[in-house]
């Protein structure tokens, strides 16, 4: 987990969440007077309050008393991780409206959303629509929440498939991560750090070359380049265009590419 902390210390701003506190929920029962009706009533109330606390806190069995104003690191990190997992669930389901419910109005999404589109809800919508057309599949492998100054930072590792790499047996591709900063129950900063080395060599570059050779006119619509790259290295640098026509062509040509690969013609 030290690698995650190093990433956080290098990449994230120091912004602060509000602390979360515990209520006192349990007292010792006065065994000597438990037969007195008043004391029995008090004990019953204490047991009821403790039960409610256990349910609402996710079933925790830690009954250690705390000051009501004392911050809980466990609550703070768990809450931040819950926010991030909620966002990633919507992100992976290509649901921008739900994803944005976890994001602060002034959040910095520049390192999460492709620079071809604005870093806001509209940009996220276009980004997710393109990822869906490219048949991206995300699997969150781990999340680690770490108090960072007055902020809570969350790093989540993920694997992914894309361009039908799962169908062709070339995925999933591992070693990628998302990095978030959470404040007041909302994401205020987000970044994606995908590990694309193997994916580019095994999937995205070969697919781009196939499109250029088979559908040269479509290549300029699908990719953010004015010309077809003159060498294989250039195909590793092209990126999909987040437009409706581009997405239509991605959805059309990926199944054709799978067929061509299986037939040995691509």
Rosetta silent file (secondary structure, phi, psi, omega in degrees, C-alpha in Angstrom):
SEQUENCE: XXXXXXXXXXXXXXXXXXXXXXXXXXXXXXXXXXXXXXXXXXXXXXXXXXXXXXXXXXXXXXXXXXXXXXXXXXXXXXXXXXXXXXXXXXXXXXXXXXXXXXXXXXXXXXXXXXXXXXXXXXXXXXXXXXXXXXXXXXXXXXXXXXXXXXXXXXXXXXXXXXXXXXXXXXXXXXXXXXXXXXXXXXXXXXXXXXXXXXXXXXXXXXXXXXXXXXXXXXXXXXXXXXXXXXXXXXXXXXXXXXXXXXXXXXXXXXXXXXXXXXXXXX
SCORE:     score description
SCORE:     0.000 S_00000001
   1 L     0.000  -12.211 -179.346    0.000    0.000    0.000 S_00000001
   2 H   -63.923  -29.471  177.259    3.020    2.358    0.278 S_00000001
   3 H   -62.356  -39.922  177.444    2.913    2.863   -3.497 S_00000001
   4 H   -60.196  -45.483 -178.406   -0.598    4.276   -3.150 S_00000001
   5 H   -62.440  -39.372  178.506    0.542    6.740   -0.474 S_00000001
   6 H   -63.052  -40.113  177.563    3.426    7.879   -2.696 S_00000001
   7 H   -61.396  -43.260 -178.883    0.992    8.463   -5.567 S_00000001
   8 H   -63.103  -45.781 -177.034   -1.255   10.478   -3.274 S_00000001
   9 H   -65.985  -27.404 -178.227    1.573   12.591   -1.889 S_00000001
  10 H   -83.878  -36.683 -166.425    2.792   13.337   -5.399 S_00000001
  11 H  -108.627  -16.428 -169.713   -0.469   14.027   -7.230 S_00000001
  12 L  -107.968  144.506  174.626   -3.162   15.302   -4.884 S_00000001
  13 L   -76.716  154.189  178.905   -3.881   18.741   -3.431 S_00000001
  14 L   -89.364   96.513  176.804   -4.342   19.071    0.284 S_00000001
  15 L  -122.920  154.384 -165.646   -8.049   19.719    0.700 S_00000001
  16 L  -118.563  134.470  174.014  -10.053   18.848    3.763 S_00000001
  17 L   -88.226  160.683  173.634  -13.179   16.852    4.574 S_00000001
  18 L   -75.715  139.884 -179.145  -15.395   17.445    7.542 S_00000001
  19 L   -72.230  154.583  175.944  -14.683   14.999   10.378 S_00000001
  20 L  -109.154  142.877 -178.243  -17.155   12.345   11.335 S_00000001
  21 E  -122.559  163.949  174.368  -17.893   11.579   15.008 S_00000001
  22 L  -102.030  151.364  166.359  -19.344    8.801   17.143 S_00000001
  23 L   -95.292  150.268  172.550  -22.148    9.088   19.718 S_00000001
  24 L   -70.875  127.398 -170.304  -21.800    7.391   23.090 S_00000001
  25 L  -126.006   -5.278 -176.515  -24.010    4.352   22.743 S_00000001
  26 L  -145.190  140.011  175.051  -23.404    1.960   25.638 S_00000001
  27 L  -128.326  155.806  176.175  -23.129    2.163   29.430 S_00000001
  28 L   -68.701  138.585  177.083  -22.441   -0.471   32.010 S_00000001
  29 L   -78.736  138.954  177.084  -25.554   -1.973   33.483 S_00000001
  30 L   -83.381   93.798 -174.881  -26.025   -1.571   37.182 S_00000001
  31 H   -63.391  -32.340 -175.814  -26.339   -5.246   38.062 S_00000001
  32 H   -66.371  -28.862 -175.387  -27.041   -4.578   41.764 S_00000001
  33 H  -116.977   20.256 -173.464  -30.211   -2.582   41.008 S_00000001
  34 L   -68.698  -12.953  178.073  -31.374   -4.211   37.779 S_00000001
  35 L   -84.921  -10.707  177.129  -34.539   -5.430   39.447 S_00000001
  36 L   -76.410  138.711 -171.932  -35.698   -1.905   40.141 S_00000001
  37 H   -63.139  -39.410 -179.039  -38.213   -0.780   37.568 S_00000001
  38 H   -66.440  -45.279 -179.779  -36.612    2.592   36.822 S_00000001
  39 H   -64.776  -37.573  178.082  -33.157    1.080   36.367 S_00000001
  40 H   -62.472  -38.112  178.094  -34.557   -1.664   34.150 S_00000001
  41 H   -64.952  -41.651  178.809  -36.125    0.999   31.941 S_00000001
  42 H   -62.785  -43.975  179.041  -32.815    2.831   31.603 S_00000001
  43 H   -61.406  -41.809  179.099  -31.016   -0.389   30.706 S_00000001
  44 H   -60.694  -41.977  178.073  -33.642   -1.172   28.091 S_00000001
  45 H   -63.957  -42.662 -179.805  -33.183    2.241   26.472 S_00000001
  46 H   -60.982  -42.851  179.097  -29.393    1.819   26.456 S_00000001
  47 H   -63.540  -41.172  179.861  -29.684   -1.561   24.745 S_00000001
  48 H   -63.108  -46.508  179.889  -32.069   -0.095   22.144 S_00000001
  49 H   -61.838  -41.677  178.854  -29.774    2.848   21.359 S_00000001
  50 H   -61.834  -41.251  179.639  -26.790    0.500   21.052 S_00000001
  51 H   -63.637  -42.741  178.691  -28.688   -1.728   18.627 S_00000001
  52 H   -62.321  -41.746  179.461  -29.654    1.254   16.469 S_00000001
  53 H   -62.055  -42.616  179.819  -26.045    2.427   16.393 S_00000001
  54 H   -61.033  -43.104 -178.596  -24.793   -1.010   15.303 S_00000001
  55 H   -66.684  -47.841 -174.991  -27.286   -1.124   12.416 S_00000001
  56 H   -74.499  -18.698  179.529  -26.683    2.416   11.178 S_00000001
  57 L   -96.966   11.012  175.869  -22.909    2.142   11.439 S_00000001
  58 L    88.432   20.150  174.008  -22.758   -0.972    9.268 S_00000001
  59 L    87.172   17.440  179.957  -22.786   -3.593   12.008 S_00000001
  60 L   -63.893  140.560  179.061  -19.653   -2.559   13.875 S_00000001
  61 L  -104.035    8.835  179.555  -19.116   -4.357   17.173 S_00000001
  62 L   -79.700  110.817 -177.765  -16.672   -1.791   18.590 S_00000001
  63 L  -100.978   13.874 -179.691  -18.333   -0.401   21.711 S_00000001
  64 L   -62.004  130.850 -178.490  -15.400    1.802   22.822 S_00000001
  65 L   -74.909  142.156  176.244  -16.688    5.150   24.074 S_00000001
  66 L  -132.196  158.184  168.529  -15.585    8.332   22.288 S_00000001
  67 L   -67.475  144.038 -177.905  -16.158   12.002   22.733 S_00000001
  68 L   -62.911  -23.915 -177.793  -18.926   13.180   20.394 S_00000001
  69 L   -95.792   -0.740 -177.310  -16.505   15.717   18.872 S_00000001
  70 L   -81.507  124.423 -178.024  -13.616   13.274   18.358 S_00000001
  71 E   -68.588  146.573  177.552  -13.098   12.481   14.620 S_00000001
  72 L  -107.761  114.241  178.402  -13.163    8.847   13.541 S_00000001
  73 H   -63.510  -38.672 -179.672  -10.531    7.912   10.991 S_00000001
  74 H   -62.639  -47.906  178.936  -12.345    4.665   10.249 S_00000001
  75 H   -61.596  -41.628 -177.206  -15.633    6.445    9.561 S_00000001
  76 H   -64.064  -47.494 -178.878  -13.908    9.099    7.484 S_00000001
  77 H   -71.340  -38.649  178.127  -12.028    6.665    5.245 S_00000001
  78 H   -63.119  -41.713 -179.815  -14.960    4.267    4.930 S_00000001
  79 H   -65.283  -42.364  179.535  -17.269    7.114    3.933 S_00000001
  80 H   -64.683  -42.114  178.298  -14.797    8.423    1.362 S_00000001
  81 H   -64.155  -37.809  177.892  -14.301    4.974   -0.109 S_00000001
  82 H   -61.958  -40.774  177.631  -18.069    4.524   -0.298 S_00000001
  83 H   -61.910  -46.703 -177.689  -18.410    7.763   -2.276 S_00000001
  84 H   -65.700  -42.905  179.240  -15.686    6.706   -4.704 S_00000001
  85 H   -64.295  -35.686  175.699  -17.088    3.214   -5.181 S_00000001
  86 H   -62.647  -44.239  177.861  -20.506    4.716   -5.884 S_00000001
  87 H   -61.519  -46.810 -176.768  -18.985    6.977   -8.528 S_00000001
  88 H   -67.196  -31.925  176.055  -17.025    4.135  -10.119 S_00000001
  89 H   -62.543  -45.039  177.572  -20.083    1.902  -10.210 S_00000001
  90 H   -68.769  -39.118  178.647  -21.940    4.562  -12.207 S_00000001
  91 H   -59.615  -47.129 -179.264  -18.830    5.292  -14.305 S_00000001
  92 H   -69.022  -21.400  176.938  -18.492    1.620  -15.241 S_00000001
  93 L   -92.418    4.312  178.727  -22.199    1.480  -16.091 S_00000001
  94 L    59.482   43.408 -178.884  -21.791    4.535  -18.402 S_00000001
  95 L  -115.852   87.609 -175.088  -24.267    6.561  -16.337 S_00000001
  96 H   -65.873  -35.924 -178.918  -22.939   10.149  -16.201 S_00000001
  97 H   -62.612  -46.315  178.508  -25.952   11.598  -14.355 S_00000001
  98 H   -67.531  -39.974 -179.876  -25.612    9.161  -11.466 S_00000001
  99 H   -58.881  -40.288 -176.408  -21.832    9.501  -11.442 S_00000001
 100 H   -71.741  -14.028  175.834  -22.085   13.278  -11.059 S_00000001
 101 L   -68.771  -15.445  178.598  -24.216   12.925   -7.918 S_00000001
 102 L   -98.131    2.984 -171.489  -20.982   11.949   -6.153 S_00000001
 103 E  -114.622  136.289  176.773  -19.040   14.942   -7.502 S_00000001
 104 E   -67.788  152.394 -178.096  -18.779   18.473   -6.085 S_00000001
 105 E   -59.299  -34.055 -177.253  -19.945   21.329   -8.316 S_00000001
 106 E  -104.690   25.685 -177.252  -16.424   22.792   -8.488 S_00000001
 107 E   -65.132  148.994  176.661  -14.580   19.473   -8.795 S_00000001
 108 E   -94.863  104.810 -178.742  -11.403   19.226  -10.858 S_00000001
 109 E  -110.929   16.196 -174.913  -12.023   16.466  -13.422 S_00000001
 110 E   -61.474  -29.776 -176.286   -9.374   17.544  -15.925 S_00000001
 111 E   -95.439    5.030  177.284   -7.269   14.426  -15.337 S_00000001
 112 L  -107.907  -35.573 -174.224  -10.228   12.059  -15.616 S_00000001
 113 L  -102.349  140.086 -179.985  -11.938   13.319  -18.766 S_00000001
 114 L   -54.511  135.148 -178.341  -10.357   13.382  -22.228 S_00000001
 115 L   -64.535   -9.975  176.400   -9.079   16.910  -23.043 S_00000001
 116 L   -69.989  -17.655 -177.769  -11.082   16.824  -26.276 S_00000001
 117 L  -124.958  160.597 -179.780  -14.229   17.495  -24.230 S_00000001
 118 L   -66.984  149.695 -177.958  -15.012   19.914  -21.361 S_00000001
 119 L   -85.581   61.616  179.335  -14.222   18.769  -17.822 S_00000001
 120 L  -145.528 -168.262 -176.784  -17.839   18.841  -16.670 S_00000001
 121 H   -61.516  -38.971  177.896  -20.988   16.705  -16.784 S_00000001
 122 H   -62.426  -43.182  178.497  -21.360   17.204  -20.541 S_00000001
 123 H   -64.708  -41.440  178.338  -17.770   16.114  -21.082 S_00000001
 124 H   -62.987  -37.868  178.262  -18.204   13.088  -18.830 S_00000001
 125 H   -61.412  -44.982  178.220  -21.316   12.131  -20.789 S_00000001
 126 H   -66.613  -41.175  179.161  -19.395   12.205  -24.082 S_00000001
 127 H   -59.690  -48.270 -177.880  -16.451   10.378  -22.538 S_00000001
 128 H   -68.578  -34.839  177.625  -18.604    7.555  -21.208 S_00000001
 129 H   -63.600  -40.018  177.775  -20.550    7.260  -24.461 S_00000001
 130 H   -67.603  -43.772  178.856  -17.276    6.778  -26.353 S_00000001
 131 H   -60.723  -38.413  177.899  -15.998    4.236  -23.816 S_00000001
 132 H   -65.557  -41.819  178.579  -19.240    2.308  -24.149 S_00000001
 133 H   -64.310  -30.289  178.692  -18.935    2.325  -27.954 S_00000001
 134 L   -84.955    4.882  177.195  -15.364    1.025  -27.569 S_00000001
 135 L    59.153   43.988  176.486  -16.698   -1.814  -25.407 S_00000001
 136 L   -75.546  134.592  175.846  -14.693   -0.826  -22.349 S_00000001
 137 E  -127.156  122.980 -179.415  -15.230   -3.049  -19.315 S_00000001
 138 E  -104.836  140.552  171.711  -13.839   -1.997  -15.928 S_00000001
 139 E  -127.849  113.612  178.098  -13.147   -4.255  -12.957 S_00000001
 140 E   -76.940  121.164 -174.728  -12.217   -2.488   -9.716 S_00000001
 141 E   -96.117  -24.660 -179.374   -9.630   -4.689   -8.035 S_00000001
 142 E  -168.947  156.167  171.803   -8.985   -2.720   -4.828 S_00000001
 143 E  -138.861  138.661  179.024   -9.551    0.600   -3.092 S_00000001
 144 E  -131.339  117.465  178.628   -7.417    2.206   -0.408 S_00000001
 145 E  -100.406  133.500 -175.474   -8.573    5.294    1.477 S_00000001
 146 E  -135.384  124.207  172.117   -5.910    7.331    3.288 S_00000001
 147 E   -60.596  132.725 -174.916   -6.286   10.452    5.458 S_00000001
 148 E  -136.555   95.626 -171.581   -4.110   13.085    3.800 S_00000001
 149 L    63.428 -126.390  177.593   -3.843   16.256    5.845 S_00000001
 150 L   -96.044    5.965  179.569   -7.431   17.381    6.251 S_00000001
 151 E  -103.144  170.814  168.812   -8.495   15.484    3.103 S_00000001
 152 E  -123.240  122.278 -179.084   -9.295   11.875    2.412 S_00000001
 153 E  -107.964  142.497 -177.165   -7.647   10.412   -0.661 S_00000001
 154 E  -130.439  126.595  175.506   -8.749    7.186   -2.312 S_00000001
 155 E  -113.833  126.882  178.791   -6.772    5.122   -4.807 S_00000001
 156 E  -121.483  123.621  174.412   -8.581    2.329   -6.659 S_00000001
 157 E   -81.190  149.746  177.492   -6.809   -0.186   -8.867 S_00000001
 158 E  -149.353  152.651  170.337   -8.621   -1.524  -11.905 S_00000001
 159 E  -107.753  160.163  179.582   -8.334   -3.943  -14.803 S_00000001
 160 E  -150.894  154.822  166.320  -10.029   -3.356  -18.135 S_00000001
 161 E  -118.927  156.037  176.253  -11.009   -4.825  -21.471 S_00000001
 162 L  -163.512  158.120 -178.544  -11.752   -2.800  -24.609 S_00000001
 163 L    53.447   38.800  178.447  -12.290   -3.264  -28.355 S_00000001
 164 L    61.852   30.578  177.324  -13.555   -6.793  -27.580 S_00000001
 165 L   -62.282  -28.763  177.327  -10.216   -7.835  -26.070 S_00000001
 166 L   -67.014  -38.559  179.310  -12.172  -10.185  -23.797 S_00000001
 167 L   -67.737  -36.695 -177.354  -13.666  -11.933  -26.839 S_00000001
 168 L   -86.850   -1.494  178.189  -10.243  -12.254  -28.477 S_00000001
 169 L    72.080   27.824 -178.541   -8.598  -13.532  -25.293 S_00000001
 170 L  -108.888    1.459  179.730   -6.159  -10.643  -25.032 S_00000001
 171 L  -127.758 -176.331    1.864   -7.371   -9.114  -21.788 S_00000001
 172 L   -79.230  161.330  178.423   -7.934   -8.047  -19.167 S_00000001
 173 E   -99.249  131.174 -169.286   -5.184   -5.445  -18.989 S_00000001
 174 E  -109.402  176.098  171.449   -3.929   -4.787  -15.473 S_00000001
 175 E    86.052   17.477  179.361   -1.998   -2.207  -13.485 S_00000001
 176 E  -101.632  164.657  179.264   -4.246    0.865  -13.859 S_00000001
 177 E  -152.827  153.619  167.453   -5.603    3.129  -11.140 S_00000001
 178 E  -107.332  145.113  176.730   -7.986    5.949  -10.328 S_00000001
 179 E  -127.193  127.614 -176.612   -6.979    8.602   -7.780 S_00000001
 180 E  -128.324  152.817  166.174   -9.597   10.689   -5.949 S_00000001
 181 E  -119.883  130.811 -176.779   -9.779   13.371   -3.281 S_00000001
 182 E  -117.366  134.695  177.520  -12.984   13.448   -1.236 S_00000001
 183 E  -141.330  133.936  178.281  -14.214   16.348    0.888 S_00000001
 184 L    52.668   37.716  176.646  -17.544   16.736    2.702 S_00000001
 185 L    76.459   13.551  179.984  -18.833   13.533    1.151 S_00000001
 186 E  -134.281  149.819  175.530  -18.110   14.644   -2.438 S_00000001
 187 E   -76.618  125.088 -179.899  -15.339   14.042   -4.951 S_00000001
 188 E  -110.362  -13.386  177.088  -13.388   17.267   -5.461 S_00000001
 189 E  -153.397  140.025 -179.093  -10.567   15.907   -7.604 S_00000001
 190 E  -146.323  144.326  178.450  -10.262   12.846   -9.821 S_00000001
 191 E  -145.758  147.173  174.854   -7.631   11.381  -12.107 S_00000001
 192 E  -112.795  132.824  179.489   -7.279    8.268  -14.224 S_00000001
 193 E  -126.178   74.941 -178.245   -3.896    6.588  -14.612 S_00000001
 194 L   -74.977  144.241  174.432   -4.433    3.755  -17.098 S_00000001
 195 L   -94.232  101.334 -169.184   -1.635    1.341  -17.903 S_00000001
 196 L  -104.412    0.956 -172.535   -1.899    1.291  -21.694 S_00000001
 197 H   -57.390  -57.195 -179.030    1.405   -0.216  -22.791 S_00000001
 198 H   -69.174  -36.794 -179.378    0.190   -3.758  -23.500 S_00000001
 199 H   -61.761  -42.660  179.989   -3.247   -2.592  -24.555 S_00000001
 200 H   -63.903  -43.476 -176.563   -1.810   -0.327  -27.242 S_00000001
 201 H   -72.834  -32.550 -174.485    0.490   -2.988  -28.641 S_00000001
 202 H   -96.714  -25.047 -172.786   -2.046   -5.819  -28.541 S_00000001
 203 H  -129.177  -62.555 -168.339   -5.364   -4.086  -29.230 S_00000001
 204 H   -67.745  -42.926  179.509   -5.691   -0.367  -29.960 S_00000001
 205 H   -68.232  -46.854  176.787   -2.835    0.017  -32.462 S_00000001
 206 H   -59.457  -38.427  178.696   -3.642   -3.167  -34.450 S_00000001
 207 H   -66.066  -44.212  179.791   -7.311   -2.163  -34.565 S_00000001
 208 H   -61.643  -40.774  177.215   -6.455    1.358  -35.763 S_00000001
 209 H   -63.517  -40.198  179.098   -4.202   -0.055  -38.487 S_00000001
 210 H   -64.665  -42.006  177.644   -6.974   -2.393  -39.585 S_00000001
 211 H   -62.080  -44.366 -178.409   -9.474    0.481  -39.747 S_00000001
 212 H   -62.140  -37.232 -178.632   -7.021    2.591  -41.763 S_00000001
 213 H   -78.812  -34.122 -173.494   -6.460   -0.229  -44.247 S_00000001
 214 H   -94.004  -39.450 -178.303  -10.080   -1.380  -44.492 S_00000001
 215 L  -132.849   69.541 -175.675  -12.062    1.844  -43.996 S_00000001
 216 H   -58.923  -33.975  178.393   -9.682    4.773  -44.617 S_00000001
 217 H   -69.310  -37.141  179.248  -12.505    7.310  -44.814 S_00000001
 218 H   -69.620  -27.806 -178.696  -13.922    6.130  -41.507 S_00000001
 219 H   -55.808  -42.854 -177.257  -10.496    6.391  -39.871 S_00000001
 220 H   -70.776  -23.470  176.933  -10.624   10.204  -39.972 S_00000001
 221 H   -81.333  -37.387 -174.585  -14.073   10.184  -38.390 S_00000001
 222 H   -80.297  -27.825 -172.276  -13.181    7.716  -35.641 S_00000001
 223 E  -120.932  154.688 -175.326   -9.803    9.157  -34.646 S_00000001
 224 L   -87.115   55.903  179.386   -8.518   12.603  -33.664 S_00000001
 225 L  -143.434  147.538 -178.656   -6.021   12.948  -36.473 S_00000001
 226 L   -85.944   -9.399 -178.613   -6.087   14.644  -39.828 S_00000001
 227 L  -148.613  159.904  177.428   -4.093   11.946  -41.597 S_00000001
 228 L   -76.505  129.667 -178.570   -3.329    8.256  -41.388 S_00000001
 229 L   -56.619  142.966 -177.157   -0.053    7.699  -39.500 S_00000001
 230 L   -81.964  -10.387 -178.114    2.862    6.774  -41.774 S_00000001
 231 L  -145.916  162.959 -177.475    4.292    4.135  -39.417 S_00000001
 232 H   -56.272  -34.361 -179.400    3.114    1.660  -36.750 S_00000001
 233 H   -60.377  -36.127 -179.106    4.288    3.922  -33.934 S_00000001
 234 H   -64.204  -29.750 -179.615    1.830    6.598  -35.018 S_00000001
 235 H   -71.525  -17.392  177.529   -1.134    4.249  -34.563 S_00000001
 236 L   -77.796  -14.387 -174.769   -0.262    3.968  -30.871 S_00000001
 237 L  -100.870  -15.764 -175.904   -0.867    7.690  -30.393 S_00000001
 238 L   -71.874  151.521 -178.411   -4.271    8.172  -32.021 S_00000001
 239 L  -131.564  149.036 -178.761   -7.353    8.602  -29.832 S_00000001
 240 E   -66.888  144.816  176.103  -11.018    8.089  -30.517 S_00000001
 241 L   -83.850  132.108  178.608  -13.180   11.099  -31.336 S_00000001
 242 L   -85.888   62.802  177.844  -16.071   11.646  -28.872 S_00000001
 243 L  -122.030  160.121 -178.318  -18.701   12.349  -31.555 S_00000001
 244 H   -61.914  -43.492 -178.936  -21.952   10.574  -32.382 S_00000001
 245 H   -66.903  -39.004  176.167  -20.762    9.509  -35.847 S_00000001
 246 H   -60.374  -47.307 -179.056  -17.480    8.250  -34.439 S_00000001
 247 H   -62.064  -37.242  177.878  -19.281    6.186  -31.818 S_00000001
 248 H   -61.675  -41.109 -178.883  -21.570    4.695  -34.452 S_00000001
 249 H   -71.645  -36.322  175.256  -18.548    3.565  -36.441 S_00000001
 250 H   -59.803  -45.914 -179.946  -16.807    2.093  -33.382 S_00000001
 251 H   -64.178  -33.048 -178.803  -19.898    0.019  -32.647 S_00000001
 252 H   -75.221  -44.286 -169.268  -20.059   -1.078  -36.281 S_00000001
 253 H   -86.581  -23.602  179.931  -16.414   -1.954  -36.889 S_00000001
 254 H   -60.703  -48.472  176.797  -15.420   -3.712  -33.660 S_00000001
 255 H   -59.908  -35.338  178.105  -17.501   -6.852  -34.433 S_00000001
 256 H   -65.626  -38.301  178.920  -16.082   -6.832  -37.978 S_00000001
 257 H   -65.461  -43.658  177.898  -12.568   -6.667  -36.562 S_00000001
 258 H   -57.203  -44.503  179.018  -13.222   -9.615  -34.256 S_00000001
 259 H   -62.836  -41.987 -179.481  -14.425  -11.624  -37.252 S_00000001
 260 H   -65.804  -40.479  178.092  -11.378  -10.642  -39.290 S_00000001
 261 H   -62.607  -45.878 -179.407   -9.002  -11.626  -36.478 S_00000001
 262 H   -64.895  -27.850  178.170  -10.701  -14.978  -36.065 S_00000001
 263 H   -88.317   -5.432  178.910  -10.466  -15.567  -39.820 S_00000001
 264 L    78.967   19.616  179.899   -6.791  -14.597  -39.856 S_00000001
 265 L  -104.500    4.259  178.534   -7.278  -11.593  -42.115 S_00000001
 266 L  -136.613    0.000    0.000   -6.435   -8.934  -39.526 S_00000001
